[in-house]
CSV table of C-alpha atoms (C1' of nucleotides) in Angstrom, one decimal:
chain,number,residue,atom,x,y,z
A,1,MET,CA,-63.7,1.0,25.1
A,2,THR,CA,-61.9,3.0,22.4
A,3,GLY,CA,-58.2,4.0,22.4
A,4,LYS,CA,-56.2,1.0,23.3
A,5,ASN,CA,-53.3,1.5,21.1
A,6,LYS,CA,-50.0,2.8,22.4
A,7,GLN,CA,-48.3,5.2,20.2
A,8,ASP,CA,-44.7,6.3,20.3
A,9,LYS,CA,-43.4,9.9,20.2
A,10,GLN,CA,-43.8,10.0,16.4
A,11,GLY,CA,-47.5,8.9,16.8
A,12,GLN,CA,-46.7,5.5,15.3
A,13,ILE,CA,-49.2,2.9,16.3
A,14,GLU,CA,-47.3,0.1,18.0
A,15,ASP,CA,-50.0,-2.5,18.5
A,16,GLY,CA,-52.3,-3.8,15.8
A,17,ILE,CA,-54.2,-6.7,14.5
A,18,TRP,CA,-51.2,-7.8,12.5
A,19,LEU,CA,-49.5,-8.9,15.8
A,20,HIS,CA,-52.3,-11.3,16.5
A,21,CYS,CA,-53.5,-12.4,13.1
A,22,SER,CA,-51.1,-14.2,10.8
A,23,ASN,CA,-53.3,-13.5,7.8
A,24,SER,CA,-53.4,-9.7,8.5
A,25,ALA,CA,-49.6,-9.8,9.1
A,26,VAL,CA,-48.9,-11.5,5.7
A,27,ARG,CA,-51.2,-9.2,3.8
A,28,ARG,CA,-49.6,-6.1,5.4
A,29,ALA,CA,-46.1,-7.3,4.6
A,30,SER,CA,-47.2,-8.0,1.0
A,31,ARG,CA,-48.4,-4.5,0.6
A,32,GLN,CA,-45.0,-3.1,2.0
A,33,LEU,CA,-43.0,-5.4,-0.3
A,34,GLY,CA,-45.2,-4.6,-3.2
A,35,GLN,CA,-44.2,-1.0,-2.8
A,36,LEU,CA,-40.6,-1.6,-2.2
A,37,TYR,CA,-40.1,-4.0,-5.1
A,38,GLU,CA,-42.2,-1.9,-7.4
A,39,ASP,CA,-40.1,1.2,-6.7
A,40,ALA,CA,-36.9,-0.6,-7.3
A,41,MET,CA,-38.2,-2.1,-10.6
A,42,GLY,CA,-39.3,1.3,-11.8
A,43,ASP,CA,-40.3,2.4,-15.2
A,44,THR,CA,-41.0,-0.7,-17.1
A,45,GLY,CA,-44.7,-0.3,-16.7
A,46,LEU,CA,-45.0,-3.8,-15.4
A,47,LYS,CA,-46.1,-4.8,-11.9
A,48,GLY,CA,-44.3,-7.1,-9.4
A,49,THR,CA,-47.1,-9.6,-9.9
A,50,GLN,CA,-46.6,-9.6,-13.6
A,51,PHE,CA,-42.9,-10.2,-13.1
A,52,SER,CA,-43.7,-13.2,-10.8
A,53,LEU,CA,-46.0,-14.6,-13.3
A,54,MET,CA,-43.7,-14.2,-16.2
A,55,SER,CA,-40.8,-15.7,-14.3
A,56,GLN,CA,-42.9,-18.7,-13.3
A,57,ILE,CA,-43.9,-19.2,-16.9
A,58,ALA,CA,-40.3,-18.8,-18.0
A,59,GLY,CA,-39.2,-21.4,-15.5
A,60,SER,CA,-41.9,-24.0,-16.4
A,61,ASP,CA,-42.4,-26.2,-19.4
A,62,GLU,CA,-45.4,-24.5,-21.1
A,63,PRO,CA,-47.7,-25.2,-18.1
A,64,THR,CA,-51.5,-25.3,-18.6
A,65,LEU,CA,-53.4,-22.6,-17.0
A,66,LYS,CA,-54.3,-25.0,-14.2
A,67,ASN,CA,-50.7,-26.0,-13.6
A,68,LEU,CA,-49.7,-22.4,-13.4
A,69,ALA,CA,-52.6,-21.5,-11.1
A,70,ASP,CA,-51.7,-24.4,-8.8
A,71,ALA,CA,-48.1,-23.5,-8.7
A,72,MET,CA,-48.9,-19.8,-7.9
A,73,VAL,CA,-51.6,-20.9,-5.4
A,74,MET,CA,-53.9,-18.7,-7.3
A,75,ASP,CA,-57.6,-19.2,-8.3
A,76,LEU,CA,-57.8,-20.4,-12.0
A,77,SER,CA,-60.2,-17.6,-13.0
A,78,ALA,CA,-58.0,-15.0,-11.2
A,79,LEU,CA,-55.1,-16.3,-13.2
A,80,GLY,CA,-57.0,-15.9,-16.4
A,81,HIS,CA,-57.9,-12.4,-15.6
A,82,THR,CA,-54.4,-11.5,-14.5
A,83,LEU,CA,-52.9,-12.8,-17.7
A,84,LYS,CA,-55.3,-10.7,-19.9
A,85,PRO,CA,-53.2,-7.5,-19.8
A,86,LEU,CA,-50.0,-9.5,-20.6
A,87,ILE,CA,-51.7,-11.3,-23.5
A,88,ARG,CA,-53.2,-8.0,-24.7
A,89,ASP,CA,-49.7,-6.5,-24.7
A,90,GLY,CA,-48.2,-9.4,-26.6
A,91,LEU,CA,-46.0,-10.7,-23.8
A,92,VAL,CA,-47.8,-14.0,-23.2
A,93,GLU,CA,-49.8,-16.3,-25.4
A,94,LEU,CA,-52.1,-19.2,-24.9
A,95,VAL,CA,-51.8,-22.3,-27.1
A,96,PRO,CA,-54.3,-25.1,-27.1
A,97,ASP,CA,-53.0,-28.4,-25.8
A,98,ALA,CA,-52.5,-31.1,-28.5
A,99,GLN,CA,-53.8,-33.9,-26.3
A,100,ASP,CA,-56.4,-32.4,-24.1
A,101,ARG,CA,-58.6,-30.0,-26.1
A,102,ARG,CA,-59.9,-28.5,-22.9
A,103,ALA,CA,-56.5,-27.3,-21.8
A,104,LYS,CA,-54.5,-24.3,-22.8
A,105,ARG,CA,-50.8,-24.0,-22.4
A,106,VAL,CA,-49.2,-20.7,-21.4
A,107,ARG,CA,-45.9,-19.4,-22.8
A,108,LEU,CA,-44.0,-16.2,-23.2
A,109,THR,CA,-43.8,-14.7,-26.7
A,110,ASP,CA,-40.3,-13.7,-27.9
A,111,THR,CA,-41.1,-10.1,-26.7
A,112,GLY,CA,-42.3,-11.5,-23.4
A,113,ALA,CA,-39.1,-13.6,-22.9
A,114,ALA,CA,-36.9,-10.6,-23.6
A,115,THR,CA,-39.0,-8.4,-21.2
A,116,GLN,CA,-38.8,-11.1,-18.6
A,117,LEU,CA,-35.0,-11.1,-18.8
A,118,ASP,CA,-34.8,-7.4,-18.5
A,119,LEU,CA,-37.2,-7.4,-15.5
A,120,THR,CA,-35.0,-10.1,-13.9
A,121,THR,CA,-32.1,-7.7,-13.9
A,122,ARG,CA,-34.1,-5.0,-12.2
A,123,TRP,CA,-35.7,-7.4,-9.8
A,124,GLN,CA,-32.3,-8.7,-8.7
A,125,VAL,CA,-31.5,-5.2,-7.4
A,126,ALA,CA,-34.6,-5.3,-5.3
A,127,GLN,CA,-34.0,-8.8,-4.0
A,128,ASP,CA,-30.3,-7.9,-3.1
A,129,ARG,CA,-31.6,-4.9,-1.2
A,130,PHE,CA,-34.0,-7.2,0.6
A,131,ASP,CA,-31.3,-9.7,1.4
A,132,LYS,CA,-29.0,-6.9,2.7
A,133,ALA,CA,-31.7,-5.3,4.8
A,134,PHE,CA,-33.1,-8.5,6.2
A,135,GLY,CA,-30.0,-10.8,6.2
A,136,LYS,CA,-29.4,-13.3,3.4
A,137,ASP,CA,-29.7,-16.5,5.4
A,138,LYS,CA,-32.9,-15.3,7.2
A,139,SER,CA,-34.2,-14.2,3.9
A,140,GLU,CA,-33.9,-17.6,2.4
A,141,GLU,CA,-35.3,-19.2,5.5
A,142,LEU,CA,-38.3,-16.9,5.4
A,143,ARG,CA,-39.0,-17.8,1.8
A,144,ARG,CA,-38.9,-21.5,2.7
A,145,THR,CA,-41.3,-20.9,5.6
A,146,LEU,CA,-43.7,-19.0,3.4
A,147,ALA,CA,-43.5,-21.8,0.8
A,148,PHE,CA,-44.4,-24.2,3.4
A,149,ILE,CA,-47.4,-22.1,4.5
A,150,SER,CA,-48.4,-22.0,0.8
A,151,SER,CA,-48.2,-25.8,0.4
A,152,GLY,CA,-51.1,-28.2,0.1
A,153,GLU,CA,-49.6,-30.0,3.1
A,154,PHE,CA,-50.0,-27.0,5.3
A,155,ALA,CA,-53.5,-26.4,4.0
A,156,LYS,CA,-54.3,-30.0,5.0
A,157,ALA,CA,-52.8,-29.6,8.4
A,158,PHE,CA,-54.7,-26.3,8.9
A,159,ASN,CA,-58.0,-27.9,8.0
A,160,GLY,CA,-57.5,-30.7,10.5
A,161,ASN,CA,-56.0,-33.5,8.3
A,162,GLU,CA,-59.3,-35.2,7.8
A,163,ASP,CA,-57.8,-37.9,5.7
A,164,ALA,CA,-54.8,-39.0,7.8
B,1,MET,CA,-34.5,-23.3,-22.6
B,2,THR,CA,-38.0,-24.4,-21.5
B,3,GLY,CA,-38.7,-27.0,-18.9
B,4,LYS,CA,-36.5,-26.5,-15.9
B,5,ASN,CA,-38.9,-27.3,-13.1
B,6,LYS,CA,-38.6,-30.6,-11.4
B,7,GLN,CA,-42.0,-32.1,-10.6
B,8,ASP,CA,-42.7,-34.8,-8.1
B,9,LYS,CA,-44.8,-37.9,-8.8
B,10,GLN,CA,-48.0,-35.9,-8.4
B,11,GLY,CA,-46.9,-33.4,-11.0
B,12,GLN,CA,-46.4,-30.8,-8.3
B,13,ILE,CA,-44.0,-28.1,-9.3
B,14,GLU,CA,-41.2,-28.1,-6.8
B,15,ASP,CA,-39.2,-25.0,-7.8
B,16,GLY,CA,-40.5,-21.6,-8.5
B,17,ILE,CA,-40.0,-17.9,-8.3
B,18,TRP,CA,-41.3,-17.9,-4.8
B,19,LEU,CA,-38.1,-19.6,-3.6
B,20,HIS,CA,-36.0,-16.8,-5.0
B,21,CYS,CA,-38.2,-13.7,-4.7
B,22,SER,CA,-39.4,-12.6,-1.2
B,23,ASN,CA,-42.1,-10.5,-2.7
B,24,SER,CA,-43.5,-13.4,-4.7
B,25,ALA,CA,-43.2,-15.7,-1.7
B,26,VAL,CA,-45.2,-13.3,0.6
B,27,ARG,CA,-47.9,-12.7,-2.0
B,28,ARG,CA,-48.3,-16.4,-2.6
B,29,ALA,CA,-48.6,-17.1,1.1
B,30,SER,CA,-51.1,-14.3,1.4
B,31,ARG,CA,-53.3,-15.9,-1.2
B,32,GLN,CA,-53.1,-19.2,0.6
B,33,LEU,CA,-53.9,-17.7,4.0
B,34,GLY,CA,-56.6,-15.6,2.4
B,35,GLN,CA,-58.3,-18.8,1.4
B,36,LEU,CA,-57.8,-20.7,4.6
B,37,TYR,CA,-59.0,-17.9,6.9
B,38,GLU,CA,-61.9,-17.0,4.6
B,39,ASP,CA,-63.1,-20.7,4.7
B,40,ALA,CA,-62.9,-20.8,8.4
B,41,MET,CA,-64.8,-17.5,8.8
B,42,GLY,CA,-67.5,-18.7,6.6
B,43,ASP,CA,-70.9,-17.3,5.9
B,44,THR,CA,-70.8,-13.8,7.4
B,45,GLY,CA,-70.4,-12.3,3.9
B,46,LEU,CA,-67.4,-10.4,5.1
B,47,LYS,CA,-63.8,-10.9,3.9
B,48,GLY,CA,-60.6,-11.4,5.9
B,49,THR,CA,-59.5,-7.9,4.8
B,50,GLN,CA,-62.6,-6.4,6.1
B,51,PHE,CA,-62.1,-8.2,9.4
B,52,SER,CA,-58.6,-6.9,9.6
B,53,LEU,CA,-59.7,-3.3,9.0
B,54,MET,CA,-62.6,-3.4,11.4
B,55,SER,CA,-60.4,-4.9,14.1
B,56,GLN,CA,-57.8,-2.3,13.6
B,57,ILE,CA,-60.4,0.4,13.8
B,58,ALA,CA,-61.8,-1.2,16.9
B,59,GLY,CA,-58.5,-1.2,18.6
B,60,SER,CA,-57.6,2.4,17.7
B,61,ASP,CA,-58.9,5.7,19.1
B,62,GLU,CA,-61.0,7.0,16.1
B,63,PRO,CA,-58.0,7.2,13.8
B,64,THR,CA,-58.1,9.5,10.8
B,65,LEU,CA,-58.0,7.8,7.4
B,66,LYS,CA,-54.4,8.8,7.2
B,67,ASN,CA,-53.6,7.2,10.6
B,68,LEU,CA,-55.4,4.0,9.6
B,69,ALA,CA,-53.7,3.9,6.2
B,70,ASP,CA,-50.3,4.3,7.8
B,71,ALA,CA,-51.0,1.6,10.4
B,72,MET,CA,-52.2,-0.8,7.8
B,73,VAL,CA,-49.3,0.1,5.5
B,74,MET,CA,-51.9,0.8,2.9
B,75,ASP,CA,-52.3,3.5,0.3
B,76,LEU,CA,-54.6,6.3,1.5
B,77,SER,CA,-56.8,6.1,-1.6
B,78,ALA,CA,-56.8,2.3,-1.4
B,79,LEU,CA,-58.1,2.5,2.1
B,80,GLY,CA,-60.8,4.9,1.1
B,81,HIS,CA,-61.9,2.5,-1.6
B,82,THR,CA,-61.8,-0.5,0.6
B,83,LEU,CA,-63.9,1.2,3.3
B,84,LYS,CA,-66.7,2.0,0.8
B,85,PRO,CA,-68.5,-1.3,1.0
B,86,LEU,CA,-68.3,-1.2,4.8
B,87,ILE,CA,-69.7,2.3,4.9
B,88,ARG,CA,-72.4,1.4,2.4
B,89,ASP,CA,-73.4,-1.6,4.6
B,90,GLY,CA,-73.5,0.6,7.7
B,91,LEU,CA,-70.6,-1.0,9.6
B,92,VAL,CA,-68.3,1.9,9.5
B,93,GLU,CA,-68.8,5.7,9.4
B,94,LEU,CA,-66.5,8.7,8.8
B,95,VAL,CA,-66.9,11.8,11.0
B,96,PRO,CA,-65.1,15.1,10.2
B,97,ASP,CA,-62.4,16.0,12.7
B,98,ALA,CA,-63.2,18.9,14.9
B,99,GLN,CA,-59.8,20.5,14.8
B,100,ASP,CA,-58.6,19.8,11.2
B,101,ARG,CA,-61.3,20.2,8.7
B,102,ARG,CA,-59.4,18.2,6.1
B,103,ALA,CA,-59.3,15.1,8.3
B,104,LYS,CA,-62.0,12.5,8.8
B,105,ARG,CA,-62.0,10.1,11.6
B,106,VAL,CA,-63.0,6.4,11.1
B,107,ARG,CA,-65.2,4.5,13.6
B,108,LEU,CA,-67.4,1.5,13.8
B,109,THR,CA,-71.1,2.0,14.0
B,110,ASP,CA,-72.9,0.0,16.7
B,111,THR,CA,-73.7,-2.6,14.2
B,112,GLY,CA,-70.2,-2.6,13.0
B,113,ALA,CA,-68.9,-3.1,16.6
B,114,ALA,CA,-71.2,-6.0,17.1
B,115,THR,CA,-70.2,-7.6,13.8
B,116,GLN,CA,-66.6,-7.1,14.6
B,117,LEU,CA,-67.1,-9.0,17.9
B,118,ASP,CA,-68.8,-11.8,16.1
B,119,LEU,CA,-66.1,-12.0,13.5
B,120,THR,CA,-63.5,-12.1,16.2
B,121,THR,CA,-64.9,-15.3,17.5
B,122,ARG,CA,-64.8,-16.9,14.1
B,123,TRP,CA,-61.4,-15.5,13.3
B,124,GLN,CA,-60.0,-17.0,16.5
B,125,VAL,CA,-60.9,-20.5,15.2
B,126,ALA,CA,-58.8,-19.9,12.1
B,127,GLN,CA,-55.9,-18.4,14.1
B,128,ASP,CA,-55.9,-21.3,16.5
B,129,ARG,CA,-55.8,-23.6,13.5
B,130,PHE,CA,-52.9,-21.7,12.1
B,131,ASP,CA,-51.0,-21.8,15.4
B,132,LYS,CA,-51.6,-25.5,15.7
B,133,ALA,CA,-50.5,-26.3,12.2
B,134,PHE,CA,-47.5,-24.0,12.3
B,135,GLY,CA,-46.5,-24.0,16.0
B,136,LYS,CA,-47.6,-21.3,18.4
B,137,ASP,CA,-44.1,-19.9,19.1
B,138,LYS,CA,-43.1,-19.9,15.5
B,139,SER,CA,-46.4,-18.3,14.6
B,140,GLU,CA,-45.8,-15.4,16.9
B,141,GLU,CA,-42.2,-15.0,15.8
B,142,LEU,CA,-43.4,-15.0,12.2
B,143,ARG,CA,-45.9,-12.2,12.9
B,144,ARG,CA,-43.1,-10.2,14.5
B,145,THR,CA,-40.8,-10.8,11.6
B,146,LEU,CA,-43.5,-9.7,9.2
B,147,ALA,CA,-44.2,-6.6,11.3
B,148,PHE,CA,-40.6,-5.7,11.0
B,149,ILE,CA,-40.6,-6.1,7.3
B,150,SER,CA,-43.7,-3.9,7.2
B,151,SER,CA,-42.1,-1.2,9.3
B,152,GLY,CA,-40.8,2.2,8.1
B,153,GLU,CA,-37.4,1.3,9.6
B,154,PHE,CA,-37.2,-1.7,7.2
B,155,ALA,CA,-38.3,0.4,4.3
B,156,LYS,CA,-35.5,2.8,5.1
B,157,ALA,CA,-32.9,0.0,5.4
B,158,PHE,CA,-34.2,-1.4,2.1
B,159,ASN,CA,-33.8,1.9,0.3
B,160,GLY,CA,-30.2,2.3,1.5
B,161,ASN,CA,-30.7,4.5,4.6
B,162,GLU,CA,-29.9,7.7,2.7
B,163,ASP,CA,-30.4,9.9,5.8
B,164,ALA,CA,-28.3,8.0,8.3
C,1,DG,C1',-71.6,-47.0,-26.1
C,2,DG,C1',-74.3,-43.6,-23.6
C,3,DA,C1',-75.3,-41.3,-19.2
C,4,DA,C1',-73.2,-39.2,-15.1
C,5,DT,C1',-69.3,-37.0,-13.3
C,6,DT,C1',-65.1,-34.6,-13.3
C,7,DT,C1',-62.0,-31.3,-15.2
C,8,DG,C1',-60.3,-27.0,-17.7
C,9,DC,C1',-61.6,-22.6,-19.0
C,10,DT,C1',-64.4,-18.2,-19.7
C,11,DG,C1',-67.3,-14.3,-18.3
C,12,DG,C1',-69.7,-11.7,-14.8
C,13,DT,C1',-69.5,-9.4,-10.5
C,14,DA,C1',-67.3,-7.9,-6.2
C,15,DT,C1',-63.7,-6.5,-3.3
C,16,DA,C1',-58.5,-5.2,-2.8
C,17,DT,C1',-55.0,-2.1,-3.9
C,18,DG,C1',-52.1,1.3,-6.2
C,19,DC,C1',-51.2,5.6,-9.1
C,20,DC,C1',-52.5,10.1,-10.7
C,21,DA,C1',-54.9,14.3,-10.8
C,22,DC,C1',-57.7,17.4,-8.3
C,23,DT,C1',-59.9,19.9,-4.3
C,24,DA,C1',-59.8,21.9,0.1
C,25,DT,C1',-57.6,23.0,4.2
C,26,DA,C1',-53.6,24.0,7.0
C,27,DT,C1',-49.0,25.7,7.6
C,28,DA,C1',-44.9,28.1,6.5
C,29,DT,C1',-42.6,32.1,4.4
C,30,DG,C1',-41.6,36.6,2.9
D,1,DC,C1',-51.5,39.3,5.4
D,2,DA,C1',-50.7,37.0,0.9
D,3,DT,C1',-48.6,33.6,-1.4
D,4,DA,C1',-46.1,29.1,-1.6
D,5,DT,C1',-46.1,24.7,0.0
D,6,DA,C1',-47.5,20.6,2.5
D,7,DT,C1',-51.2,17.6,4.0
D,8,DA,C1',-55.9,15.0,3.9
D,9,DG,C1',-59.2,13.1,1.1
D,10,DT,C1',-61.9,12.0,-3.3
D,11,DG,C1',-62.7,10.1,-7.9
D,12,DG,C1',-61.1,7.9,-12.1
D,13,DC,C1',-58.6,4.2,-14.0
D,14,DA,C1',-55.9,-0.1,-14.0
D,15,DT,C1',-54.5,-4.4,-12.2
D,16,DA,C1',-55.0,-8.3,-8.5
D,17,DT,C1',-57.9,-11.8,-6.9
D,18,DA,C1',-61.9,-14.5,-5.6
D,19,DC,C1',-66.5,-16.8,-6.2
D,20,DC,C1',-70.1,-18.4,-9.1
D,21,DA,C1',-72.5,-20.0,-13.2
D,22,DG,C1',-72.0,-21.8,-17.5
D,23,DC,C1',-69.7,-24.6,-21.4
D,24,DA,C1',-67.1,-28.0,-23.5
D,25,DA,C1',-64.2,-31.8,-23.5
D,26,DA,C1',-62.5,-35.9,-21.0
D,27,DT,C1',-63.2,-39.7,-17.9
D,28,DT,C1',-66.0,-43.0,-15.3
D,29,DC,C1',-69.6,-46.2,-14.7
D,30,DC,C1',-73.2,-49.1,-15.9
DNA sequence: GGAATTTGCTGGTATATGCCACTATATATG
DNA sequence: CATATATAGTGGCATATACCAGCAAATTCC
C-alpha cells in the first residue's frame, strides 16, 4: 500500500495531500510565502506576521484587542501573545479604553510607526515580485478570494448556515 | 493619520492589509481554515497539521525527513519538531536508511495508519463542506493555484530567475 | 438594585514553524 | 587516501497560534 506518489526526474513529489485538502494547500502556500517575503524584507529583525500586524494597526483607528483579533481572524489570546514581543521592543503599546474599562486599545508608538513605514518600503518590493511572478490581476483576485474565505459569511456557509 | 478603515454597520472592518499583501491574505485564510477544519474533525485530539502530515506520509513511499520536508514546503528542523508529538504518541516512527546512514525514513505505525484512515473520514466531511461553500470547481482550481505558488518554480520566478 | 450572563483580557500549556549552531555521514577534489 | 565541501538530522531558542481556565467589568433580567 505504500509508494503511490509519482516523482519526476528530479525526484520531486508530484501528488500530495495539498491537491485534495484546501486547508493543507493554504498552509503549505503560507509557509512558502512566509519564506519568500521574509527573505525580501531581510535584516530588520521583524517577521512578516509582525509587519502584517503593525500595518493593520497603522491602518485602523486604535482598535481594541478584540477588534484587531477579529479583523486578523486571529484568536484573541493568540493576538495577545503575538503582540508581546512588539510591546517589549517598544513598537506597540496598549492603552486602556476610556469608556469600557475591560477593553484595551492598541496603537503604534512613534518608533513603531516609523518602523512600520520602513517595513512598508521593503514589503512593497516583495509584493511587487509576487505580482510580477503571479500576474497583477490574478494576484488581486487571489487576495479577494482569500478574503472571502476568511470572512464570517464563508464560515457560516461552511458550517451549514444554520440561521438562514 | 489614524482611522482610515471604513467599517460597516456591524463595526466590521472592511479594508485591511490582507487586501494588499498576498502573504497576509494567505496567512489569514490559513487561520480561518485551520479553525473550520479543526472544528469539523473534532474530538480525535489531533490537529489539521498532523492530519496533513500523516496523510502525506501515508501517500509516500517511506520518505526521508528531507523528502517529506521538501514536499510539505517545510523547514527540515520544523518538520522534526512537528513530528515529535506524533512519534511520542506512537503514530509515526523513524527508521534509519539502509544505504545512507545520515538519512532517516518516516513511516506510520500500524496505529498511525489506522488513525490516519479514521481522520480521513472526518476530514472528508470538512472538505465536502468547503467544496459546497466555495464551489467544487473553484475549489480545485484554488488548490492548483496554491500548489503553483508553493512550487520551486514560483520561488525562482519570485526571486528573479537568476539562472535563466 | 442585585443576581445571572456576557464580554474583554491574561496566563498556562501545547503544537507549528523558522533560524542557527553543531554532529555525523557522504561525496568531491587534489 | 586525506582533506574540503555538501548533505541529513538534532537541539536550542524565538515567534505564531490555539484552547482553556480564570478574572474583572459591563450588560441583562427579574
